[in-house]
Each structure stands twice: as structure tokens, then as C-alpha cells.
mmCIF file of C-alpha atoms and ligand atoms in Angstrom:
data_model
loop_
_atom_site.group_PDB
_atom_site.id
_atom_site.type_symbol
_atom_site.label_atom_id
_atom_site.label_comp_id
_atom_site.label_asym_id
_atom_site.label_seq_id
_atom_site.Cartn_x
_atom_site.Cartn_y
_atom_site.Cartn_z
ATOM 1 C CA MET A 117 8.376 -16.152 64.300
ATOM 2 C CA LEU A 118 4.874 -14.803 63.930
ATOM 3 C CA GLU A 119 6.014 -11.351 65.013
ATOM 4 C CA LYS A 120 8.878 -11.501 62.577
ATOM 5 C CA LEU A 121 6.384 -12.231 59.796
ATOM 6 C CA SER A 122 4.203 -9.266 60.788
ATOM 7 C CA ALA A 123 7.261 -7.031 60.892
ATOM 8 C CA LEU A 124 8.351 -8.238 57.412
ATOM 9 C CA GLU A 125 4.848 -7.571 56.119
ATOM 10 C CA GLN A 126 4.737 -4.072 57.511
ATOM 11 C CA GLN A 127 8.241 -3.175 56.292
ATOM 12 C CA ALA A 128 7.474 -4.421 52.814
ATOM 13 C CA LEU A 129 4.177 -2.556 52.603
ATOM 14 C CA GLU A 130 5.780 0.659 53.816
ATOM 15 C CA ALA A 131 8.573 0.355 51.297
ATOM 16 C CA LEU A 132 6.019 -0.238 48.532
ATOM 17 C CA GLU A 133 4.145 2.905 49.436
ATOM 18 C CA GLY A 134 6.888 5.282 48.270
ATOM 19 C CA ILE A 135 7.543 3.566 44.917
ATOM 20 C CA THR A 136 6.768 5.625 41.808
ATOM 21 C CA GLU A 137 8.715 3.853 39.036
ATOM 22 C CA GLU A 138 8.683 0.475 37.431
ATOM 23 C CA GLN A 139 12.400 -0.174 38.033
ATOM 24 C CA ALA A 140 12.043 0.450 41.788
ATOM 25 C CA LEU A 141 8.985 -1.797 41.808
ATOM 26 C CA GLU A 142 10.975 -4.634 40.259
ATOM 27 C CA ALA A 143 13.733 -4.154 42.863
ATOM 28 C CA TRP A 144 11.069 -4.279 45.568
ATOM 29 C CA ARG A 145 9.713 -7.540 44.128
ATOM 30 C CA VAL A 146 13.173 -9.138 44.175
ATOM 31 C CA ALA A 147 13.785 -7.882 47.734
ATOM 32 C CA HIS A 148 10.477 -8.970 49.231
ATOM 33 C CA LEU A 149 9.177 -11.804 47.108
ATOM 34 C CA GLY A 150 12.372 -13.031 45.410
ATOM 35 C CA ARG A 151 14.124 -16.338 46.112
ATOM 36 C CA ASN A 152 16.455 -14.794 48.732
ATOM 37 C CA ALA A 153 13.809 -12.562 50.361
ATOM 38 C CA PRO A 154 13.537 -12.907 54.198
ATOM 39 C CA LEU A 155 9.958 -14.141 53.727
ATOM 40 C CA MET A 156 11.167 -17.001 51.535
ATOM 41 C CA GLN A 157 13.796 -17.891 54.123
ATOM 42 C CA VAL A 158 10.945 -18.319 56.626
ATOM 43 C CA PHE A 159 9.461 -20.958 54.319
ATOM 44 C CA SER A 160 12.828 -22.761 54.109
ATOM 45 C CA ALA A 161 13.178 -22.602 57.919
ATOM 46 C CA LEU A 162 9.752 -24.185 58.501
ATOM 47 C CA ALA A 163 11.249 -27.657 58.712
ATOM 48 C CA THR A 164 13.513 -26.618 61.565
ATOM 49 C CA LEU A 165 10.609 -25.382 63.729
ATOM 50 C CA PRO A 166 8.966 -27.504 66.422
ATOM 51 C CA ARG A 167 6.249 -29.625 64.858
ATOM 52 C CA GLU A 168 3.329 -27.861 66.638
ATOM 53 C CA GLU A 169 4.389 -24.365 65.476
ATOM 54 C CA ARG A 170 4.752 -25.302 61.868
ATOM 55 C CA PRO A 171 1.066 -25.079 60.719
ATOM 56 C CA LEU A 172 0.510 -21.702 62.297
ATOM 57 C CA VAL A 173 3.729 -20.167 61.028
ATOM 58 C CA GLY A 174 3.187 -21.742 57.586
ATOM 59 C CA GLN A 175 -0.322 -20.358 57.357
ATOM 60 C CA ARG A 176 0.783 -16.883 58.453
ATOM 61 C CA ALA A 177 3.737 -16.909 56.014
ATOM 62 C CA ASN A 178 1.363 -17.813 53.170
ATOM 63 C CA GLN A 179 -0.989 -15.030 54.230
ATOM 64 C CA VAL A 180 1.859 -12.496 54.173
ATOM 65 C CA LYS A 181 3.041 -13.749 50.785
ATOM 66 C CA THR A 182 -0.468 -13.439 49.281
ATOM 67 C CA ARG A 183 -0.882 -9.981 50.800
ATOM 68 C CA LEU A 184 2.451 -8.809 49.334
ATOM 69 C CA GLU A 185 1.656 -10.310 45.929
ATOM 70 C CA GLN A 186 -1.690 -8.496 45.849
ATOM 71 C CA ALA A 187 -0.080 -5.243 46.930
ATOM 72 C CA PHE A 188 2.554 -5.711 44.211
ATOM 73 C CA ALA A 189 -0.125 -6.310 41.523
ATOM 74 C CA GLU A 190 -2.088 -3.279 42.684
ATOM 75 C CA LYS A 191 1.023 -1.056 42.572
ATOM 76 C CA GLN A 192 1.868 -2.373 39.135
ATOM 77 C CA ARG A 193 -1.620 -1.414 37.917
ATOM 78 C CA GLN A 194 -1.338 2.067 39.443
ATOM 79 C CA LEU A 195 2.056 2.699 37.816
ATOM 80 C CA LYS A 196 0.732 1.607 34.434
ATOM 81 C CA GLU A 197 -2.246 3.923 34.707
ATOM 82 C CA ALA A 198 -0.041 6.830 35.708
ATOM 83 C CA TRP A 199 2.264 6.148 32.734
ATOM 84 C CA LEU A 200 -0.720 6.023 30.387
ATOM 85 C CA ALA A 201 -2.069 9.310 31.704
ATOM 86 C CA ARG A 202 1.350 10.954 31.301
ATOM 87 C CA THR A 203 1.729 9.643 27.738
ATOM 88 C CA LEU A 204 -1.733 10.747 26.699
ATOM 89 C CA GLN A 205 -1.029 14.192 28.048
ATOM 90 C CA ALA A 206 2.342 14.407 26.289
ATOM 91 C CA GLU A 207 0.993 13.129 22.956
ATOM 92 C CA ARG A 208 -2.245 15.055 23.070
ATOM 93 C CA LEU A 209 -4.151 14.784 19.804
ATOM 94 C CA ASP A 210 -6.820 17.246 18.799
ATOM 95 C CA VAL A 211 -9.142 15.135 16.724
ATOM 96 C CA THR A 212 -11.302 18.142 15.904
ATOM 97 C CA LEU A 213 -8.518 19.789 13.837
ATOM 98 C CA PRO A 214 -9.444 19.860 10.133
ATOM 99 C CA GLY A 215 -7.311 17.507 8.006
ATOM 100 C CA ARG A 216 -4.535 18.722 5.746
ATOM 101 C CA ARG A 217 -5.610 18.602 2.106
ATOM 102 C CA PRO A 218 -3.039 16.951 -0.139
ATOM 103 C CA PRO A 219 -2.313 19.240 -3.105
ATOM 104 C CA LEU A 220 -4.194 18.042 -6.171
ATOM 105 C CA GLY A 221 -2.563 17.960 -9.569
ATOM 106 C CA ARG A 222 -4.376 19.305 -12.599
ATOM 107 C CA LEU A 223 -4.068 19.377 -16.345
ATOM 108 C CA HIS A 224 -1.913 22.055 -17.911
ATOM 109 C CA PRO A 225 -3.986 24.812 -19.597
ATOM 110 C CA SER A 226 -2.649 23.791 -23.027
ATOM 111 C CA THR A 227 -3.690 20.188 -22.411
ATOM 112 C CA GLN A 228 -7.118 21.324 -21.244
ATOM 113 C CA GLN A 229 -7.641 23.370 -24.389
ATOM 114 C CA LEU A 230 -6.205 20.650 -26.650
ATOM 115 C CA ARG A 231 -8.618 18.119 -25.163
ATOM 116 C CA ARG A 232 -11.520 20.504 -25.565
ATOM 117 C CA VAL A 233 -10.713 21.085 -29.233
ATOM 118 C CA LEU A 234 -10.216 17.379 -29.875
ATOM 119 C CA SER A 235 -13.412 16.369 -28.100
ATOM 120 C CA ILE A 236 -15.429 18.831 -30.205
ATOM 121 C CA LEU A 237 -13.769 17.574 -33.380
ATOM 122 C CA ALA A 238 -14.380 13.971 -32.244
ATOM 123 C CA GLU A 239 -18.107 14.748 -31.869
ATOM 124 C CA MET A 240 -17.952 15.964 -35.456
ATOM 125 C CA GLY A 241 -16.445 12.689 -36.656
ATOM 126 C CA PHE A 242 -12.723 13.560 -36.726
ATOM 127 C CA GLN A 243 -10.194 10.879 -35.747
ATOM 128 C CA VAL A 244 -6.855 11.791 -34.145
ATOM 129 C CA PHE A 245 -3.721 11.166 -36.204
ATOM 130 C CA THR A 246 -0.344 12.125 -34.749
ATOM 131 C CA SER A 247 2.914 12.668 -36.578
ATOM 132 C CA ARG A 248 6.472 13.521 -35.602
ATOM 133 C CA GLU A 249 7.887 16.767 -34.211
ATOM 134 C CA VAL A 250 11.220 16.518 -36.051
ATOM 135 C CA GLU A 251 10.550 16.701 -39.770
ATOM 136 C CA THR A 252 12.463 16.865 -42.985
ATOM 137 C CA ASP A 253 12.482 20.122 -44.889
ATOM 138 C CA GLU A 254 10.704 18.167 -47.605
ATOM 139 C CA TYR A 255 7.660 17.326 -45.473
ATOM 140 C CA ASN A 256 7.565 20.574 -43.546
ATOM 141 C CA PHE A 257 7.835 22.746 -46.677
ATOM 142 C CA GLN A 258 8.424 21.250 -50.106
ATOM 143 C CA LEU A 259 5.574 18.737 -50.231
ATOM 144 C CA LEU A 260 3.303 21.511 -48.944
ATOM 145 C CA ASN A 261 4.069 23.574 -52.006
ATOM 146 C CA ILE A 262 6.767 25.687 -50.363
ATOM 147 C CA PRO A 263 9.942 25.105 -52.432
ATOM 148 C CA PRO A 264 13.371 26.287 -51.194
ATOM 149 C CA HIS A 265 13.752 30.051 -51.474
ATOM 150 C CA HIS A 266 9.968 30.533 -51.728
ATOM 151 C CA PRO A 267 9.083 33.815 -50.015
ATOM 152 C CA ALA A 268 6.379 32.038 -47.965
ATOM 153 C CA ARG A 269 9.190 30.498 -45.881
ATOM 154 C CA GLU A 270 9.473 33.933 -44.337
ATOM 155 C CA MET A 271 6.110 33.276 -42.656
ATOM 156 C CA GLN A 272 7.573 30.547 -40.478
ATOM 157 C CA ASP A 273 11.134 31.094 -39.244
ATOM 158 C CA THR A 274 12.639 27.702 -38.656
ATOM 159 C CA PHE A 275 14.836 25.802 -36.210
ATOM 160 C CA TYR A 276 17.158 23.542 -38.207
ATOM 161 C CA VAL A 277 18.368 20.359 -36.535
ATOM 162 C CA ASP A 278 21.842 18.911 -36.853
ATOM 163 C CA ALA A 279 20.932 15.223 -36.947
ATOM 164 C CA GLY A 280 24.624 14.250 -36.839
ATOM 165 C CA LEU A 281 24.150 11.628 -39.550
ATOM 166 C CA LYS A 282 27.050 10.791 -41.882
ATOM 167 C CA ASP A 283 24.902 10.707 -44.962
ATOM 168 C CA ASP A 284 22.722 13.709 -44.236
ATOM 169 C CA THR A 285 20.641 13.830 -47.356
ATOM 170 C CA TYR A 286 17.804 15.551 -45.544
ATOM 171 C CA ASN A 287 17.582 18.919 -43.935
ATOM 172 C CA TRP A 288 15.993 18.214 -40.568
ATOM 173 C CA VAL A 289 13.814 20.830 -38.930
ATOM 174 C CA LEU A 290 11.601 21.134 -35.878
ATOM 175 C CA ARG A 291 8.194 21.261 -37.503
ATOM 176 C CA THR A 292 6.935 24.809 -37.796
ATOM 177 C CA HIS A 293 3.297 23.700 -38.081
ATOM 178 C CA THR A 294 1.214 20.511 -37.977
ATOM 179 C CA SER A 295 0.554 20.670 -41.730
ATOM 180 C CA PRO A 296 3.284 18.115 -42.653
ATOM 181 C CA GLY A 297 0.999 15.626 -40.892
ATOM 182 C CA GLN A 298 -1.379 16.129 -43.837
ATOM 183 C CA ILE A 299 1.146 14.483 -46.166
ATOM 184 C CA HIS A 300 1.949 11.663 -43.716
ATOM 185 C CA ALA A 301 -1.758 10.965 -43.228
ATOM 186 C CA MET A 302 -2.682 11.073 -46.934
ATOM 187 C CA ARG A 303 0.252 8.790 -47.817
ATOM 188 C CA TYR A 304 -0.750 6.405 -45.019
ATOM 189 C CA PHE A 305 -4.384 6.184 -46.148
ATOM 190 C CA ALA A 306 -3.531 6.159 -49.876
ATOM 191 C CA ALA A 307 -1.216 3.180 -49.280
ATOM 192 C CA LEU A 308 -4.192 1.211 -47.938
ATOM 193 C CA ASN A 309 -5.817 1.284 -51.389
ATOM 194 C CA PRO A 310 -3.689 3.127 -53.981
ATOM 195 C CA GLN A 311 -6.279 2.778 -56.800
ATOM 196 C CA ASP A 312 -9.119 4.151 -54.758
ATOM 197 C CA PRO A 313 -7.824 5.842 -51.585
ATOM 198 C CA PRO A 314 -10.390 6.095 -48.756
ATOM 199 C CA PRO A 315 -11.880 9.425 -47.624
ATOM 200 C CA ILE A 316 -10.153 11.137 -44.690
ATOM 201 C CA ARG A 317 -11.453 13.139 -41.749
ATOM 202 C CA ILE A 318 -8.717 13.603 -39.153
ATOM 203 C CA ALA A 319 -7.396 15.967 -36.484
ATOM 204 C CA LEU A 320 -3.629 16.345 -36.074
ATOM 205 C CA PRO A 321 -2.600 17.773 -32.708
ATOM 206 C CA GLY A 322 0.968 18.517 -31.671
ATOM 207 C CA MET A 323 3.771 20.826 -30.634
ATOM 208 C CA CYS A 324 5.257 23.230 -33.183
ATOM 209 C CA PHE A 325 8.420 25.336 -33.054
ATOM 210 C CA ARG A 326 9.366 28.637 -34.670
ATOM 211 C CA TYR A 327 12.509 30.705 -34.440
ATOM 212 C CA GLU A 328 10.562 33.805 -33.534
ATOM 213 C CA GLN A 329 10.903 36.839 -31.380
ATOM 214 C CA ILE A 330 9.109 35.885 -28.152
ATOM 215 C CA THR A 331 6.341 38.356 -27.396
ATOM 216 C CA ALA A 332 3.117 38.419 -25.408
ATOM 217 C CA ARG A 333 1.360 36.712 -28.374
ATOM 218 C CA SER A 334 4.139 34.569 -29.859
ATOM 219 C CA GLU A 335 6.183 31.793 -28.336
ATOM 220 C CA ILE A 336 8.952 29.724 -29.903
ATOM 221 C CA GLN A 337 6.963 26.581 -29.091
ATOM 222 C CA PHE A 338 3.196 26.216 -29.128
ATOM 223 C CA HIS A 339 0.545 23.659 -29.994
ATOM 224 C CA GLN A 340 -1.503 23.461 -33.131
ATOM 225 C CA VAL A 341 -4.470 21.328 -34.058
ATOM 226 C CA GLU A 342 -4.792 20.689 -37.753
ATOM 227 C CA GLY A 343 -7.931 19.381 -39.401
ATOM 228 C CA LEU A 344 -7.940 17.552 -42.736
ATOM 229 C CA VAL A 345 -10.924 16.348 -44.744
ATOM 230 C CA VAL A 346 -10.436 14.671 -48.140
ATOM 231 C CA GLY A 347 -13.035 12.945 -50.291
ATOM 232 C CA HIS A 348 -15.117 13.170 -53.450
ATOM 233 C CA HIS A 349 -17.041 16.456 -53.859
ATOM 234 C CA VAL A 350 -15.708 18.124 -50.697
ATOM 235 C CA THR A 351 -16.405 21.824 -51.228
ATOM 236 C CA PHE A 352 -15.700 25.213 -49.704
ATOM 237 C CA SER A 353 -19.276 25.111 -48.318
ATOM 238 C CA ASP A 354 -18.297 21.998 -46.344
ATOM 239 C CA LEU A 355 -15.310 23.888 -44.975
ATOM 240 C CA LYS A 356 -17.496 26.828 -43.974
ATOM 241 C CA GLY A 357 -20.208 24.656 -42.415
ATOM 242 C CA THR A 358 -17.677 22.613 -40.447
ATOM 243 C CA LEU A 359 -15.788 25.624 -39.089
ATOM 244 C CA VAL A 360 -18.907 27.642 -38.227
ATOM 245 C CA ASP A 361 -20.246 24.620 -36.365
ATOM 246 C CA PHE A 362 -16.885 24.129 -34.612
ATOM 247 C CA CYS A 363 -16.803 27.786 -33.505
ATOM 248 C CA ARG A 364 -20.336 27.605 -32.132
ATOM 249 C CA ARG A 365 -19.570 24.447 -30.183
ATOM 250 C CA MET A 366 -16.390 26.078 -28.855
ATOM 251 C CA PHE A 367 -17.589 29.638 -28.203
ATOM 252 C CA GLY A 368 -21.369 29.238 -27.837
ATOM 253 C CA GLN A 369 -24.310 28.843 -30.213
ATOM 254 C CA GLU A 370 -24.711 32.605 -30.557
ATOM 255 C CA ALA A 371 -21.104 33.117 -31.719
ATOM 256 C CA ARG A 372 -20.871 35.060 -34.977
ATOM 257 C CA VAL A 373 -18.150 33.896 -37.346
ATOM 258 C CA ARG A 374 -16.585 35.562 -40.381
ATOM 259 C CA PHE A 375 -14.212 34.378 -43.111
ATOM 260 C CA ARG A 376 -11.504 36.655 -44.492
ATOM 261 C CA PRO A 377 -9.492 35.878 -47.641
ATOM 262 C CA SER A 378 -5.917 34.919 -46.807
ATOM 263 C CA TYR A 379 -2.921 33.117 -48.262
ATOM 264 C CA PHE A 380 -1.254 29.792 -47.487
ATOM 265 C CA PRO A 381 0.845 28.031 -50.156
ATOM 266 C CA PHE A 382 -0.788 24.664 -49.375
ATOM 267 C CA THR A 383 -4.417 25.766 -49.704
ATOM 268 C CA GLU A 384 -6.285 27.518 -52.491
ATOM 269 C CA PRO A 385 -8.459 29.459 -51.861
ATOM 270 C CA SER A 386 -7.355 30.252 -48.310
ATOM 271 C CA ALA A 387 -9.132 32.029 -45.483
ATOM 272 C CA GLU A 388 -8.707 33.148 -41.930
ATOM 273 C CA VAL A 389 -11.586 32.718 -39.530
ATOM 274 C CA ASP A 390 -12.567 35.253 -36.878
ATOM 275 C CA VAL A 391 -15.206 34.987 -34.144
ATOM 276 C CA GLU A 392 -17.025 37.986 -32.846
ATOM 277 C CA CYS A 393 -15.215 39.228 -29.742
ATOM 278 C CA PHE A 394 -16.951 37.560 -26.813
ATOM 279 C CA VAL A 395 -15.419 40.019 -24.364
ATOM 280 C CA CYS A 396 -17.132 43.137 -25.755
ATOM 281 C CA GLY A 397 -19.788 41.467 -27.932
ATOM 282 C CA GLY A 398 -18.349 43.061 -31.079
ATOM 283 C CA LYS A 399 -18.388 46.641 -29.835
ATOM 284 C CA GLY A 400 -14.578 46.880 -29.673
ATOM 285 C CA CYS A 401 -12.242 46.502 -26.693
ATOM 286 C CA SER A 402 -8.567 46.055 -25.883
ATOM 287 C CA VAL A 403 -8.775 42.234 -26.267
ATOM 288 C CA CYS A 404 -9.935 42.492 -29.895
ATOM 289 C CA LYS A 405 -7.851 45.602 -30.483
ATOM 290 C CA TYR A 406 -11.096 47.546 -31.032
ATOM 291 C CA SER A 407 -11.941 45.565 -34.188
ATOM 292 C CA GLY A 408 -14.826 43.570 -32.647
ATOM 293 C CA TRP A 409 -13.323 40.303 -34.013
ATOM 294 C CA LEU A 410 -10.817 37.701 -32.814
ATOM 295 C CA GLU A 411 -8.777 35.628 -35.267
ATOM 296 C CA ILE A 412 -8.795 31.964 -34.334
ATOM 297 C CA LEU A 413 -7.609 29.863 -37.252
ATOM 298 C CA GLY A 414 -6.305 29.576 -40.805
ATOM 299 C CA ALA A 415 -7.976 27.326 -43.387
ATOM 300 C CA GLY A 416 -8.485 26.592 -47.067
ATOM 301 C CA MET A 417 -9.146 24.029 -49.799
ATOM 302 C CA VAL A 418 -6.204 21.608 -50.026
ATOM 303 C CA HIS A 419 -4.011 22.675 -52.949
ATOM 304 C CA PRO A 420 -4.074 20.182 -55.870
ATOM 305 C CA VAL A 421 -0.269 19.843 -55.684
ATOM 306 C CA VAL A 422 -0.536 18.850 -52.029
ATOM 307 C CA LEU A 423 -3.263 16.278 -52.781
ATOM 308 C CA GLN A 424 -1.047 14.873 -55.506
ATOM 309 C CA ASN A 425 1.956 14.719 -53.131
ATOM 310 C CA GLY A 426 -0.210 12.807 -50.668
ATOM 311 C CA GLY A 427 -1.214 10.194 -53.257
ATOM 312 C CA TYR A 428 -4.736 11.532 -53.887
ATOM 313 C CA ASP A 429 -5.591 12.341 -57.511
ATOM 314 C CA PRO A 430 -6.710 16.018 -57.539
ATOM 315 C CA GLN A 431 -8.949 15.256 -60.558
ATOM 316 C CA ARG A 432 -11.045 12.911 -58.415
ATOM 317 C CA TYR A 433 -10.565 14.196 -54.888
ATOM 318 C CA THR A 434 -10.901 17.526 -53.167
ATOM 319 C CA GLY A 435 -10.381 18.462 -49.559
ATOM 320 C CA PHE A 436 -10.145 21.173 -46.984
ATOM 321 C CA ALA A 437 -7.775 21.791 -44.090
ATOM 322 C CA PHE A 438 -7.516 24.148 -41.162
ATOM 323 C CA GLY A 439 -5.012 24.891 -38.395
ATOM 324 C CA MET A 440 -5.503 26.561 -35.048
ATOM 325 C CA GLY A 441 -3.493 27.375 -31.895
ATOM 326 C CA PRO A 442 -4.941 26.113 -28.584
ATOM 327 C CA GLU A 443 -2.813 28.493 -26.480
ATOM 328 C CA ARG A 444 -4.175 31.534 -28.325
ATOM 329 C CA GLN A 445 -7.727 30.185 -27.954
ATOM 330 C CA PHE A 446 -7.178 29.608 -24.231
ATOM 331 C CA MET A 447 -5.856 33.152 -23.907
ATOM 332 C CA LEU A 448 -9.032 34.461 -25.484
ATOM 333 C CA ARG A 449 -11.331 32.329 -23.328
ATOM 334 C CA TYR A 450 -9.678 33.320 -20.037
ATOM 335 C CA ARG A 451 -8.222 36.686 -21.066
ATOM 336 C CA VAL A 452 -4.657 35.557 -20.402
ATOM 337 C CA GLU A 453 -2.549 38.515 -21.426
ATOM 338 C CA ASP A 454 0.809 36.894 -22.071
ATOM 339 C CA ILE A 455 1.535 33.590 -23.813
ATOM 340 C CA ARG A 456 4.843 33.301 -21.897
ATOM 341 C CA PHE A 457 2.870 32.164 -18.823
ATOM 342 C CA PHE A 458 2.230 28.801 -20.515
ATOM 343 C CA TRP A 459 5.839 27.582 -20.271
ATOM 344 C CA SER A 460 7.111 29.619 -17.335
ATOM 345 C CA ASN A 461 6.097 26.909 -14.826
ATOM 346 C CA ASP A 462 4.683 29.469 -12.429
ATOM 347 C CA LEU A 463 2.232 27.650 -10.145
ATOM 348 C CA ARG A 464 0.418 30.916 -9.414
ATOM 349 C CA PHE A 465 -0.660 30.900 -13.062
ATOM 350 C CA LEU A 466 -1.204 27.158 -13.468
ATOM 351 C CA GLU A 467 -3.282 26.761 -10.297
ATOM 352 C CA GLN A 468 -5.890 29.196 -11.561
ATOM 353 C CA PHE A 469 -7.280 26.758 -14.112
HETATM 354 C C1 LIG B 218 -0.280 27.799 -40.078
HETATM 355 O O1 LIG B 218 0.625 27.373 -39.337
HETATM 356 C C2 LIG B 218 -0.947 26.911 -41.060
HETATM 357 N N1 LIG B 218 -0.238 25.674 -41.164
HETATM 358 C C3 LIG B 218 -2.402 26.744 -40.695
HETATM 359 C C4 LIG B 218 -3.221 26.128 -41.791
HETATM 360 C C5 LIG B 218 -3.438 24.766 -41.775
HETATM 361 C C6 LIG B 218 -3.751 26.903 -42.803
HETATM 362 C C7 LIG B 218 -4.182 24.173 -42.789
HETATM 363 C C8 LIG B 218 -4.507 26.334 -43.824
HETATM 364 C C9 LIG B 218 -4.708 24.964 -43.801
HETATM 365 P P1 LIG B 218 -0.344 30.124 -38.918
HETATM 366 O O2 LIG B 218 1.095 30.450 -39.078
HETATM 367 O O3 LIG B 218 -1.285 31.260 -39.039
HETATM 368 O O4 LIG B 218 -0.817 29.028 -39.928
HETATM 369 O O5 LIG B 218 -0.564 29.416 -37.503
HETATM 370 C C10 LIG B 218 -1.807 28.865 -37.148
HETATM 371 C C11 LIG B 218 -2.115 29.156 -35.692
HETATM 372 O O6 LIG B 218 -1.031 28.730 -34.875
HETATM 373 C C12 LIG B 218 -2.272 30.638 -35.396
HETATM 374 O O7 LIG B 218 -3.589 31.067 -35.619
HETATM 375 C C13 LIG B 218 -1.929 30.701 -33.936
HETATM 376 O O8 LIG B 218 -3.054 30.352 -33.165
HETATM 377 C C14 LIG B 218 -0.900 29.599 -33.778
HETATM 378 N N2 LIG B 218 0.448 30.196 -33.786
HETATM 379 C C15 LIG B 218 1.233 30.488 -34.827
HETATM 380 N N3 LIG B 218 2.413 31.000 -34.437
HETATM 381 C C16 LIG B 218 2.370 31.029 -33.087
HETATM 382 C C17 LIG B 218 3.302 31.430 -32.060
HETATM 383 N N4 LIG B 218 4.499 31.889 -32.347
HETATM 384 N N5 LIG B 218 2.904 31.313 -30.770
HETATM 385 C C18 LIG B 218 1.694 30.812 -30.473
HETATM 386 N N6 LIG B 218 0.793 30.405 -31.366
HETATM 387 C C19 LIG B 218 1.114 30.516 -32.662
#
């Protein structure tokens, strides 16, 4: 019996030697340590042995069992280590590789310029007032002193909107400028105290639309920022001081500014404001078309008819207004040569700013 045990031990250990996979190891365990393994049958046969042999055979059988169990555990550990080494090799990770940067979003150039304009105006005490993009002909033109068939309508070719209403008493348009916001704002503030309307100092930003030939300088949609100041004793000097200060904050303290007489039906007198070309310093270049100056906004004293339409008595109140285009300003600041880039959704353009 003792020899049989030694032979079982040796066979089992030899068989274990060649095992390289977990499945084979499990089969080995069942064969050599399982319930029906020859070793286990030795334990069951103990009772049939002569009494004096039993302790010796029992002891030896236990020894063999322990030896096989240890060998099994050791093999199991080796297989696990080998698997780990293989996996690490297969899934090799180079932790020194630089990470992949997620693409960062950014503000659209128009939004950047709009915010810049509005933050400067906010520093100067202007509050933001927004009004709608779809307007009636009345607000967009008539209340701004541009009656039907007035030749000034030629200045702003218009998109008319079919509102699809049964009782279409209004002619709906996409606003051609932010100036109708002047009327909305004055009527809003005048309604707060009709006998003695409060003074106003607001900025009106928003998208405008014109049925225009698209060119490098003109789009059919673009932003404007309108400014409106109304109060007692507001003068043309206030307009000049405000706009010169605005230009210096926008283009630098050294910026030279000039006012040229102009015409808008809703302001009288009217002016256009130029800054000295900051590309050539006033000497003349292709950006300023060799004039030394860049036009940046239109302005004027609010026409008495417009004040009246807004609910402000022109005998007691005066005001000034101005309107500018952030896209054109952005083009000047960064020398963007074509306004069509703004809405073409080309990331190569957008990612530059
Ligand atoms: C006006 O629209 C007046 N409402 C401005 C104004 C307000 C004058 C208050 C007096 C008092 P104008 O048509 O010039 O004016 O447009 C003003 C600015 O809008 C221009 O200087 C330009 O920067 C921008 N703009 C006008 N048309 C276009 C266009 N097609 N594409 C891009 N920007 C434009």
C-alpha cells in the first residue's frame, strides 16, 4: 500500500509538471484530489486494512494528499502570474504619452465683439435693452420718420414677412436696423411716468437683416448696437464726448476721431464717425482705402418727431442716438477681409479668434 501511495504521488506530480492552462489544472485536481481519485479510494480502503498497518498507511496517505494540495496551489499561483504577464504585455500602456486635448469651444467673433462693445458702454452707464427681430413697418420705418414711399427707404432694402395672419393689418418686416428699439424703449419708459418720463441711457444690441447684394463688406444679416440717450438738456456736445470716449476705450487712448455731416431721417443733425486708421496711422493704406480714416458708426440728435412718437415731449426733452456694426468693427480690428466668413461656419476662420 505504501508503494502504491508513492507511485500515485509521483504520477500526479509528473502529470502536474506539464500543465500550462487553468482548464487542464482543474482536470488534474479532479483526477488526483477529487472524490473518485485513487488517493481518496486509499482513504476509504483504510478500514479494510489490518489494524497495525492502518496508522502508517493513513499517515502516508495524508502526507501525499498535503503534498499534492501544495503542488496544486503552487501551480495555480504560477499560472496566474503567467496570465498576468501575458495580459500586461498585450495591453501595454505607455503612461508617458501626452494626453489628448479635448477641443475647446469659443465665442463666435461677432459675440466677442458684441460683448466688448456692450462692456464698454456698460462702463459708461448704458443699460442693455433688447427688442424683437420681426418688426412692423410702422416701428421699423414710419415711427422713425420714414413714411411709405420716402426715398430714405432706399437706404435699407427690406425683407418683408408673410405673417400668415387673417387680419393682416400690419406689414411685417425683418428689422433692417436696431433703431425701432428706440421707439419700444421710449414707450416703455414713458409708460412708467407719462407726465414726467424718466431719462434714458440704453444700448440696444441685436441682429438686423437687409435684402442686399452680398459683398465682402455687406451681408444680408449682421449685428448692430444702438445707443440711445434721452433727458433734459442733452446736447450735441454730449453726443460728441460720449462717442469720442467710446472710440478711445475701443481703439486706444491715442485714437483720433472725426465727425462728418450725414443724413438719417430719425436724427437731426446727423453725423458719421470715423477713427484714424490704426493700420497705417492715418498715412493711407488699402484697409482705409488710402483715406487715413475708417468709418465706424452713424449718429445724431434724436429727431423731435421720433421723441414725440416715443412719448417724450420734444419741447422738454432732447436726446442723441448712434448705431454701429460689430462685424465691421471686428473686421477692422483683425483685418478680416471678407464679412462672409462670419456666417460661413468655417472652423479655420472661427478657430483663429
Ligand atoms: C443705420 O442702420 C442707422 N440706424 C444707424 C443710426 C442709429 C444712425 C441711430 C443714427 C442714429 P447704417 O445703415 O449706416 O445706419 O448702419 C449702421 C452700421 O451697421 C454700419 O456702420 C455698419 O457697421 C453696419 N451695417 C449696415 N449694413 C450692413 C451690412 N449689410 N453688413 C454688415 N454691416 C452692416
